[in-house]
mmCIF file of C-alpha atoms and ligand atoms in Angstrom:
data_model
loop_
_atom_site.group_PDB
_atom_site.id
_atom_site.type_symbol
_atom_site.label_atom_id
_atom_site.label_comp_id
_atom_site.label_asym_id
_atom_site.label_seq_id
_atom_site.Cartn_x
_atom_site.Cartn_y
_atom_site.Cartn_z
ATOM 1 C CA MET A 1 4.536 13.945 18.361
ATOM 2 C CA ALA A 2 7.602 12.727 20.101
ATOM 3 C CA ALA A 3 11.013 13.298 18.361
ATOM 4 C CA PRO A 4 12.175 11.200 15.799
ATOM 5 C CA GLY A 5 14.135 8.201 16.959
ATOM 6 C CA PRO A 6 17.465 7.463 15.507
ATOM 7 C CA HIS A 7 15.221 4.940 12.761
ATOM 8 C CA SER A 8 12.802 7.833 11.967
ATOM 9 C CA VAL A 9 12.527 10.784 9.865
ATOM 10 C CA LEU A 10 9.431 13.625 10.756
ATOM 11 C CA TYR A 11 8.677 15.645 7.630
ATOM 12 C CA LYS A 12 5.482 17.706 8.574
ATOM 13 C CA GLY A 13 4.105 15.995 10.916
ATOM 14 C CA LEU A 14 4.632 12.900 9.489
ATOM 15 C CA MET A 15 7.177 10.016 11.308
ATOM 16 C CA LEU A 16 8.805 7.550 8.296
ATOM 17 C CA PRO A 17 11.062 4.992 8.546
ATOM 18 C CA ALA A 18 14.765 6.598 7.733
ATOM 19 C CA LEU A 19 15.919 3.350 6.277
ATOM 20 C CA VAL A 20 14.443 4.743 2.989
ATOM 21 C CA HIS A 21 13.276 8.488 3.722
ATOM 22 C CA SER A 22 14.600 11.773 4.265
ATOM 23 C CA THR A 23 13.382 15.344 4.955
ATOM 24 C CA GLU A 24 15.002 15.691 1.006
ATOM 25 C CA SER A 25 13.711 12.284 -0.520
ATOM 26 C CA LEU A 26 10.142 13.646 1.015
ATOM 27 C CA ARG A 27 11.025 17.013 -0.312
ATOM 28 C CA TYR A 28 11.745 16.292 -3.651
ATOM 29 C CA ALA A 29 8.425 13.793 -3.953
ATOM 30 C CA GLN A 30 6.788 16.895 -2.823
ATOM 31 C CA LEU A 31 7.791 19.598 -4.980
ATOM 32 C CA GLY A 32 10.794 18.283 -7.725
ATOM 33 C CA PHE A 33 9.215 15.251 -8.758
ATOM 34 C CA GLN A 34 7.943 16.577 -12.775
ATOM 35 C CA VAL A 35 4.402 14.033 -12.492
ATOM 36 C CA ARG A 36 3.624 12.698 -16.556
ATOM 37 C CA ASP A 37 0.339 12.467 -18.532
ATOM 38 C CA ARG A 38 0.909 9.024 -18.663
ATOM 39 C CA ASP A 39 2.604 7.974 -15.454
ATOM 40 C CA ILE A 40 0.384 5.304 -13.016
ATOM 41 C CA PHE A 41 0.564 6.052 -9.467
ATOM 42 C CA SER A 42 -0.686 3.114 -6.978
ATOM 43 C CA VAL A 43 -1.117 4.402 -3.639
ATOM 44 C CA THR A 44 -1.972 2.865 -0.489
ATOM 45 C CA TYR A 45 -1.738 3.226 3.146
ATOM 46 C CA PRO A 46 0.945 0.786 4.532
ATOM 47 C CA LYS A 47 -0.104 -3.030 4.492
ATOM 48 C CA SER A 48 -3.518 -2.242 2.195
ATOM 49 C CA GLY A 49 -2.174 -4.562 -0.773
ATOM 50 C CA THR A 50 1.063 -2.771 -2.175
ATOM 51 C CA THR A 51 2.917 -5.420 -2.738
ATOM 52 C CA TRP A 52 0.092 -6.841 -4.382
ATOM 53 C CA MET A 53 -0.541 -3.962 -6.763
ATOM 54 C CA GLN A 54 3.113 -3.810 -7.363
ATOM 55 C CA GLU A 55 2.978 -7.146 -8.803
ATOM 56 C CA LEU A 56 -0.336 -6.904 -10.885
ATOM 57 C CA LEU A 57 0.882 -3.190 -12.543
ATOM 58 C CA THR A 58 3.885 -4.957 -13.827
ATOM 59 C CA LEU A 59 2.266 -8.354 -14.873
ATOM 60 C CA ILE A 60 -0.249 -6.173 -16.548
ATOM 61 C CA HIS A 61 2.338 -4.092 -18.293
ATOM 62 C CA SER A 62 4.080 -7.302 -19.235
ATOM 63 C CA ASP A 63 0.749 -8.732 -21.218
ATOM 64 C CA GLY A 64 1.279 -11.395 -18.351
ATOM 65 C CA ASP A 65 4.222 -12.466 -18.923
ATOM 66 C CA PRO A 66 6.184 -12.927 -15.741
ATOM 67 C CA GLN A 67 9.793 -12.363 -16.827
ATOM 68 C CA LEU A 68 10.153 -8.876 -15.191
ATOM 69 C CA ALA A 69 8.437 -9.545 -12.229
ATOM 70 C CA GLN A 70 10.485 -12.764 -11.044
ATOM 71 C CA SER A 71 13.871 -10.740 -11.979
ATOM 72 C CA VAL A 72 13.310 -7.044 -11.028
ATOM 73 C CA PRO A 73 12.701 -6.366 -7.421
ATOM 74 C CA SER A 74 9.043 -5.253 -6.686
ATOM 75 C CA TRP A 75 10.578 -2.174 -5.627
ATOM 76 C CA GLU A 76 12.295 -1.001 -8.403
ATOM 77 C CA ARG A 77 9.786 -2.171 -11.077
ATOM 78 C CA VAL A 78 7.242 -0.015 -9.338
ATOM 79 C CA PRO A 79 9.518 2.459 -6.993
ATOM 80 C CA TRP A 80 8.252 4.826 -4.360
ATOM 81 C CA VAL A 81 8.093 8.017 -4.864
ATOM 82 C CA GLU A 82 8.820 9.510 -1.122
ATOM 83 C CA GLN A 83 11.886 7.070 -1.352
ATOM 84 C CA THR A 84 15.318 8.137 -1.438
ATOM 85 C CA THR A 85 16.447 5.873 -4.475
ATOM 86 C CA ALA A 86 13.012 7.551 -6.603
ATOM 87 C CA ALA A 87 14.932 10.354 -8.705
ATOM 88 C CA GLY A 88 17.701 7.399 -9.950
ATOM 89 C CA PHE A 89 14.521 5.531 -10.618
ATOM 90 C CA LEU A 90 12.120 7.272 -12.297
ATOM 91 C CA GLU A 91 13.652 10.307 -13.963
ATOM 92 C CA ASN A 92 14.743 8.709 -16.914
ATOM 93 C CA ARG A 93 12.206 5.944 -17.128
ATOM 94 C CA PRO A 94 10.297 5.670 -20.600
ATOM 95 C CA CYS A 95 6.253 6.361 -20.402
ATOM 96 C CA PRO A 96 4.041 4.807 -19.063
ATOM 97 C CA ARG A 97 5.716 5.100 -15.304
ATOM 98 C CA LEU A 98 4.708 2.874 -12.610
ATOM 99 C CA ILE A 99 5.187 4.161 -9.513
ATOM 100 C CA SER A 100 3.853 3.492 -5.726
ATOM 101 C CA SER A 101 2.841 5.637 -3.156
ATOM 102 C CA HIS A 102 2.449 5.838 0.618
ATOM 103 C CA LEU A 103 2.208 9.619 0.678
ATOM 104 C CA PRO A 104 -0.969 11.150 2.154
ATOM 105 C CA CYS A 105 -2.602 13.348 -0.544
ATOM 106 C CA GLY A 106 -1.411 16.535 1.629
ATOM 107 C CA LEU A 107 2.172 15.686 0.674
ATOM 108 C CA PHE A 108 2.130 14.116 -3.060
ATOM 109 C CA PRO A 109 3.966 15.129 -5.562
ATOM 110 C CA THR A 110 1.673 18.726 -6.273
ATOM 111 C CA SER A 111 2.300 18.404 -10.263
ATOM 112 C CA LEU A 112 0.089 15.629 -9.940
ATOM 113 C CA HIS A 113 -3.030 18.287 -9.988
ATOM 114 C CA GLY A 114 -3.864 19.588 -13.759
ATOM 115 C CA SER A 115 -1.805 16.232 -14.701
ATOM 116 C CA ASN A 116 -3.768 13.484 -16.374
ATOM 117 C CA ALA A 117 -1.975 10.938 -14.211
ATOM 118 C CA LYS A 118 -3.522 7.731 -13.424
ATOM 119 C CA VAL A 119 -4.429 7.141 -9.483
ATOM 120 C CA ILE A 120 -5.531 3.682 -7.932
ATOM 121 C CA TYR A 121 -6.083 4.018 -4.810
ATOM 122 C CA THR A 122 -6.380 0.736 -2.510
ATOM 123 C CA VAL A 123 -8.032 0.524 0.543
ATOM 124 C CA ARG A 124 -8.541 -2.454 2.864
ATOM 125 C CA ASN A 125 -10.074 -2.571 6.131
ATOM 126 C CA PRO A 126 -7.880 -1.018 8.540
ATOM 127 C CA LYS A 127 -8.550 -3.564 11.430
ATOM 128 C CA ASP A 128 -7.351 -5.892 8.880
ATOM 129 C CA VAL A 129 -4.022 -3.257 8.745
ATOM 130 C CA CYS A 130 -3.661 -2.797 11.589
ATOM 131 C CA VAL A 131 -2.964 -6.400 12.438
ATOM 132 C CA SER A 132 -0.804 -6.629 8.792
ATOM 133 C CA LEU A 133 1.453 -3.320 10.849
ATOM 134 C CA TYR A 134 1.608 -4.724 13.820
ATOM 135 C CA TYR A 135 3.412 -8.179 12.302
ATOM 136 C CA TYR A 136 5.109 -5.934 9.807
ATOM 137 C CA SER A 137 6.446 -4.048 13.213
ATOM 138 C CA LYS A 138 7.905 -6.820 14.669
ATOM 139 C CA MET A 139 9.466 -7.767 12.164
ATOM 140 C CA ALA A 140 10.794 -5.000 10.379
ATOM 141 C CA SER A 141 13.961 -3.806 13.193
ATOM 142 C CA PHE A 142 13.674 -0.348 11.944
ATOM 143 C CA LEU A 143 10.172 0.411 12.837
ATOM 144 C CA GLU A 144 9.308 0.693 17.260
ATOM 145 C CA PHE A 145 6.590 -0.555 18.440
ATOM 146 C CA PRO A 146 5.027 -1.947 21.528
ATOM 147 C CA GLU A 147 4.539 -6.164 21.882
ATOM 148 C CA ASP A 148 0.796 -5.533 23.591
ATOM 149 C CA PHE A 149 -1.401 -5.685 20.957
ATOM 150 C CA GLY A 150 -3.780 -3.527 22.753
ATOM 151 C CA GLU A 151 -1.496 -0.924 23.359
ATOM 152 C CA PHE A 152 -1.012 -1.033 19.346
ATOM 153 C CA VAL A 153 -4.514 -0.542 17.877
ATOM 154 C CA GLU A 154 -4.408 2.637 20.562
ATOM 155 C CA LEU A 155 -1.086 4.299 18.869
ATOM 156 C CA PHE A 156 -3.243 2.867 15.228
ATOM 157 C CA SER A 157 -6.448 4.565 16.412
ATOM 158 C CA ALA A 158 -4.221 7.699 16.974
ATOM 159 C CA GLY A 159 -2.605 7.379 14.121
ATOM 160 C CA LYS A 160 0.941 7.706 16.015
ATOM 161 C CA VAL A 161 2.243 4.527 13.538
ATOM 162 C CA LEU A 162 4.066 5.473 9.875
ATOM 163 C CA PHE A 163 2.260 7.341 7.739
ATOM 164 C CA GLY A 164 -0.176 8.723 9.878
ATOM 165 C CA SER A 165 -3.737 8.525 10.701
ATOM 166 C CA TRP A 166 -5.318 5.938 8.630
ATOM 167 C CA PHE A 167 -8.319 7.672 8.672
ATOM 168 C CA GLN A 168 -6.478 10.744 7.171
ATOM 169 C CA HIS A 169 -5.184 9.022 4.569
ATOM 170 C CA VAL A 170 -8.597 7.529 3.009
ATOM 171 C CA LYS A 171 -10.429 10.140 3.669
ATOM 172 C CA GLY A 172 -7.824 12.772 2.046
ATOM 173 C CA TRP A 173 -7.641 10.404 -1.114
ATOM 174 C CA LEU A 174 -11.360 9.804 -1.486
ATOM 175 C CA GLY A 175 -11.938 13.338 -1.622
ATOM 176 C CA LEU A 176 -9.634 13.622 -4.279
ATOM 177 C CA ARG A 177 -11.907 11.044 -6.431
ATOM 178 C CA ASP A 178 -13.942 13.793 -8.679
ATOM 179 C CA ARG A 179 -11.420 15.171 -9.445
ATOM 180 C CA LEU A 180 -8.227 13.102 -10.576
ATOM 181 C CA ASN A 181 -7.999 10.047 -12.675
ATOM 182 C CA PHE A 182 -9.468 7.491 -10.243
ATOM 183 C CA LEU A 183 -9.806 4.165 -9.735
ATOM 184 C CA LEU A 184 -10.699 3.202 -6.214
ATOM 185 C CA LEU A 185 -10.660 -0.706 -5.431
ATOM 186 C CA THR A 186 -10.506 -2.602 -2.264
ATOM 187 C CA TYR A 187 -8.438 -5.608 -1.177
ATOM 188 C CA GLU A 188 -11.437 -7.097 -0.276
ATOM 189 C CA GLU A 189 -12.389 -7.520 -3.790
ATOM 190 C CA MET A 190 -9.570 -8.116 -5.415
ATOM 191 C CA HIS A 191 -9.310 -11.554 -3.003
ATOM 192 C CA GLN A 192 -12.517 -12.203 -3.465
ATOM 193 C CA ASP A 193 -12.038 -11.671 -7.272
ATOM 194 C CA LEU A 194 -8.703 -10.584 -8.815
ATOM 195 C CA ARG A 195 -9.695 -11.688 -12.521
ATOM 196 C CA GLY A 196 -12.924 -9.128 -12.038
ATOM 197 C CA SER A 197 -10.753 -6.567 -10.547
ATOM 198 C CA VAL A 198 -7.804 -6.888 -12.841
ATOM 199 C CA GLU A 199 -10.303 -6.179 -15.512
ATOM 200 C CA ARG A 200 -11.254 -3.383 -13.844
ATOM 201 C CA ILE A 201 -7.506 -2.059 -13.683
ATOM 202 C CA CYS A 202 -7.121 -2.873 -17.234
ATOM 203 C CA GLN A 203 -10.247 -1.016 -17.918
ATOM 204 C CA PHE A 204 -9.289 2.265 -16.367
ATOM 205 C CA LEU A 205 -5.674 2.278 -17.869
ATOM 206 C CA GLY A 206 -6.981 1.609 -21.007
ATOM 207 C CA LYS A 207 -4.835 -1.924 -21.908
ATOM 208 C CA PRO A 208 -7.182 -4.598 -22.456
ATOM 209 C CA LEU A 209 -6.225 -8.030 -22.124
ATOM 210 C CA GLU A 210 -6.248 -10.983 -23.893
ATOM 211 C CA ALA A 211 -7.564 -14.188 -21.926
ATOM 212 C CA ARG A 212 -4.176 -15.755 -21.997
ATOM 213 C CA ALA A 213 -2.592 -12.428 -20.743
ATOM 214 C CA LEU A 214 -5.354 -12.137 -18.386
ATOM 215 C CA ASP A 215 -4.675 -15.786 -17.044
ATOM 216 C CA GLY A 216 -1.049 -14.962 -16.701
ATOM 217 C CA VAL A 217 -1.637 -11.932 -14.628
ATOM 218 C CA VAL A 218 -3.660 -13.910 -11.986
ATOM 219 C CA GLU A 219 -1.807 -16.898 -11.537
ATOM 220 C CA ASN A 220 1.687 -14.987 -11.760
ATOM 221 C CA ALA A 221 -0.129 -12.181 -8.679
ATOM 222 C CA SER A 222 -1.599 -15.119 -6.592
ATOM 223 C CA PHE A 223 -0.625 -15.370 -2.863
ATOM 224 C CA GLN A 224 1.240 -18.584 -3.303
ATOM 225 C CA ALA A 225 3.326 -17.082 -6.665
ATOM 226 C CA MET A 226 4.311 -13.799 -4.560
ATOM 227 C CA LYS A 227 5.076 -16.392 -2.059
ATOM 228 C CA GLN A 228 7.603 -17.764 -4.211
ATOM 229 C CA ASN A 229 8.671 -14.990 -5.891
ATOM 230 C CA ARG A 230 12.029 -13.867 -4.538
ATOM 231 C CA MET A 231 11.436 -10.199 -6.109
ATOM 232 C CA CYS A 232 8.411 -9.534 -4.362
ATOM 233 C CA ASN A 233 8.245 -11.373 -0.936
ATOM 234 C CA TYR A 234 11.121 -9.613 0.574
ATOM 235 C CA SER A 235 13.634 -12.429 0.824
ATOM 236 C CA LEU A 236 16.134 -10.154 -0.825
ATOM 237 C CA VAL A 237 15.822 -7.735 1.991
ATOM 238 C CA PRO A 238 18.996 -8.945 4.913
ATOM 239 C CA GLU A 239 17.047 -10.641 7.858
ATOM 240 C CA ASN A 240 18.774 -7.913 10.381
ATOM 241 C CA ILE A 241 16.461 -5.160 8.875
ATOM 242 C CA MET A 242 13.155 -7.610 7.862
ATOM 243 C CA ASP A 243 13.559 -10.742 9.834
ATOM 244 C CA GLN A 244 10.857 -13.524 8.284
ATOM 245 C CA ARG A 245 11.408 -16.024 11.068
ATOM 246 C CA ILE A 246 9.392 -13.964 13.234
ATOM 247 C CA SER A 247 6.534 -13.062 10.805
ATOM 248 C CA PRO A 248 6.516 -13.354 6.370
ATOM 249 C CA PHE A 249 6.498 -10.417 4.879
ATOM 250 C CA LEU A 250 3.469 -12.140 2.614
ATOM 251 C CA ARG A 251 1.962 -13.739 6.122
ATOM 252 C CA LYS A 252 -1.592 -14.837 5.738
ATOM 253 C CA GLY A 253 -3.020 -12.775 2.140
ATOM 254 C CA VAL A 254 -7.086 -12.575 3.604
ATOM 255 C CA PRO A 255 -9.489 -10.715 4.866
ATOM 256 C CA GLY A 256 -10.728 -11.193 8.397
ATOM 257 C CA ASP A 257 -7.631 -11.903 10.398
ATOM 258 C CA TRP A 258 -8.557 -9.292 12.842
ATOM 259 C CA LYS A 259 -11.033 -11.379 14.398
ATOM 260 C CA GLY A 260 -8.624 -14.011 15.695
ATOM 261 C CA HIS A 261 -6.694 -10.197 17.135
ATOM 262 C CA PHE A 262 -9.211 -7.704 18.470
ATOM 263 C CA THR A 263 -11.206 -8.478 21.735
ATOM 264 C CA VAL A 264 -14.666 -7.590 21.553
ATOM 265 C CA ALA A 265 -13.823 -4.146 23.356
ATOM 266 C CA GLN A 266 -11.161 -3.287 21.624
ATOM 267 C CA SER A 267 -13.254 -4.129 17.886
ATOM 268 C CA GLN A 268 -16.351 -1.898 19.804
ATOM 269 C CA ALA A 269 -14.046 0.603 20.211
ATOM 270 C CA PHE A 270 -12.538 1.221 16.822
ATOM 271 C CA ASP A 271 -15.841 0.778 15.422
ATOM 272 C CA ARG A 272 -17.200 3.306 17.702
ATOM 273 C CA LEU A 273 -14.185 5.800 16.040
ATOM 274 C CA TYR A 274 -14.741 4.560 12.777
ATOM 275 C CA GLN A 275 -18.535 5.693 12.582
ATOM 276 C CA GLU A 276 -17.270 8.862 14.265
ATOM 277 C CA GLN A 277 -14.583 9.612 11.165
ATOM 278 C CA MET A 278 -16.456 7.772 8.298
ATOM 279 C CA GLN A 279 -19.985 9.113 8.507
ATOM 280 C CA ASP A 280 -19.703 11.708 5.681
ATOM 281 C CA VAL A 281 -17.704 9.434 3.312
ATOM 282 C CA GLY A 282 -20.706 8.197 1.840
ATOM 283 C CA ILE A 283 -19.490 4.928 -0.144
ATOM 284 C CA ARG A 284 -19.901 1.797 1.533
ATOM 285 C CA PHE A 285 -16.746 -0.819 1.543
ATOM 286 C CA PRO A 286 -17.200 -4.986 1.890
ATOM 287 C CA TRP A 287 -15.815 -5.034 5.423
ATOM 288 C CA ASP A 288 -19.151 -2.595 6.791
ATOM 289 C CA GLU A 289 -21.175 -5.003 5.513
ATOM 290 C CA ALA A 290 -20.326 -7.460 7.908
HETATM 291 P P1 LIG B 301 -1.332 -9.840 5.617
HETATM 292 O O1 LIG B 301 -0.050 -8.891 6.932
HETATM 293 O O2 LIG B 301 -2.493 -9.775 6.675
HETATM 294 O O3 LIG B 301 -0.776 -11.263 5.241
HETATM 295 P P2 LIG B 301 1.730 -4.042 1.566
HETATM 296 O O4 LIG B 301 1.956 -4.622 0.333
HETATM 297 O O5 LIG B 301 0.649 -3.027 1.231
HETATM 298 O O6 LIG B 301 2.425 -4.173 3.002
HETATM 299 O O7 LIG B 301 0.663 -5.152 2.397
HETATM 300 C C1 LIG B 301 1.052 -6.659 2.432
HETATM 301 C C2 LIG B 301 -0.196 -7.079 2.948
HETATM 302 O O8 LIG B 301 -0.825 -7.874 1.406
HETATM 303 C C3 LIG B 301 0.031 -8.537 3.737
HETATM 304 O O9 LIG B 301 -1.342 -9.102 4.372
HETATM 305 C C4 LIG B 301 -0.024 -9.389 2.786
HETATM 306 O O10 LIG B 301 0.521 -10.709 2.768
HETATM 307 C C5 LIG B 301 -0.923 -9.132 2.012
HETATM 308 N N1 LIG B 301 -0.673 -9.735 0.423
HETATM 309 C C6 LIG B 301 0.456 -9.174 -0.576
HETATM 310 N N2 LIG B 301 -0.285 -9.769 -1.498
HETATM 311 C C7 LIG B 301 -0.997 -10.184 -1.612
HETATM 312 C C8 LIG B 301 -1.895 -11.911 -2.498
HETATM 313 N N3 LIG B 301 -1.210 -11.911 -3.460
HETATM 314 N N4 LIG B 301 -3.096 -11.687 -1.948
HETATM 315 C C9 LIG B 301 -3.121 -11.644 -0.807
HETATM 316 N N5 LIG B 301 -2.493 -11.107 0.061
HETATM 317 C C10 LIG B 301 -1.727 -10.199 -0.285
#
């Protein structure tokens, strides 16, 4: 791995944006942060539906009332445990705390193990993750990237992007699913049946919602509603950090966008790598059927 540039911090082999991470914040997340039994974690590899899950968890906990989701930024409502703001946001917060993380399981707070905390792991077709990350890297001034999409696919395939390898992340977390309070969701099933997915989340959280509250969650977490919500569409972030004229943060919001980006050869090479890496996982994902 190359030495970290001015925008990056290198922690235990992982290269992360220095804008919101530091060696101290990552060490605190792993070793200092005390997981509580009622904590609810949303864990994702970047660009897999993190912001969507932040919105859903907020709305579920507000019984479908959008007031909180429309008045407090998503990163404060469901903060990332690994970011420099984590202790300030989370230490004095009453339970249940809603917490985001992109950390691979090996760098996650060690006090998760042995706790009753809940983990929702959302996974998305890696080809769509790759496309989404490519556009995100273009618009985010703190990320370096090659303009050529083929080169970007190679970096992504080799895990030389923020938060490392998609394969290691997914396989690591899925390997823990029988040992934790764990719900596996896919971006694709959320897209296909948001209401059904919200019901699954509610069941997992032990928080059933009335039909009206469920309506409120589904309406306010739609792609269109979220695009208009300044508290989750990242328009609060200055343009010199995220330039949404280059690419909006909430960009397309659909499965399958990879088909307009990968060449046949790039797609086949990625499929071979995918087969090799995922053959022992034993789960069929929606994109495996395509
Ligand atoms: P695209 O770039 O493919 O549009 P993350 O929040 O993990 O960074 O992921 C961002 C991706 O999730 C973006 O994908 C974004 O558009 C998509 N997304 C966010 N909210 C969504 C919603 N309500 N419905 C569908 N997709 C959503």
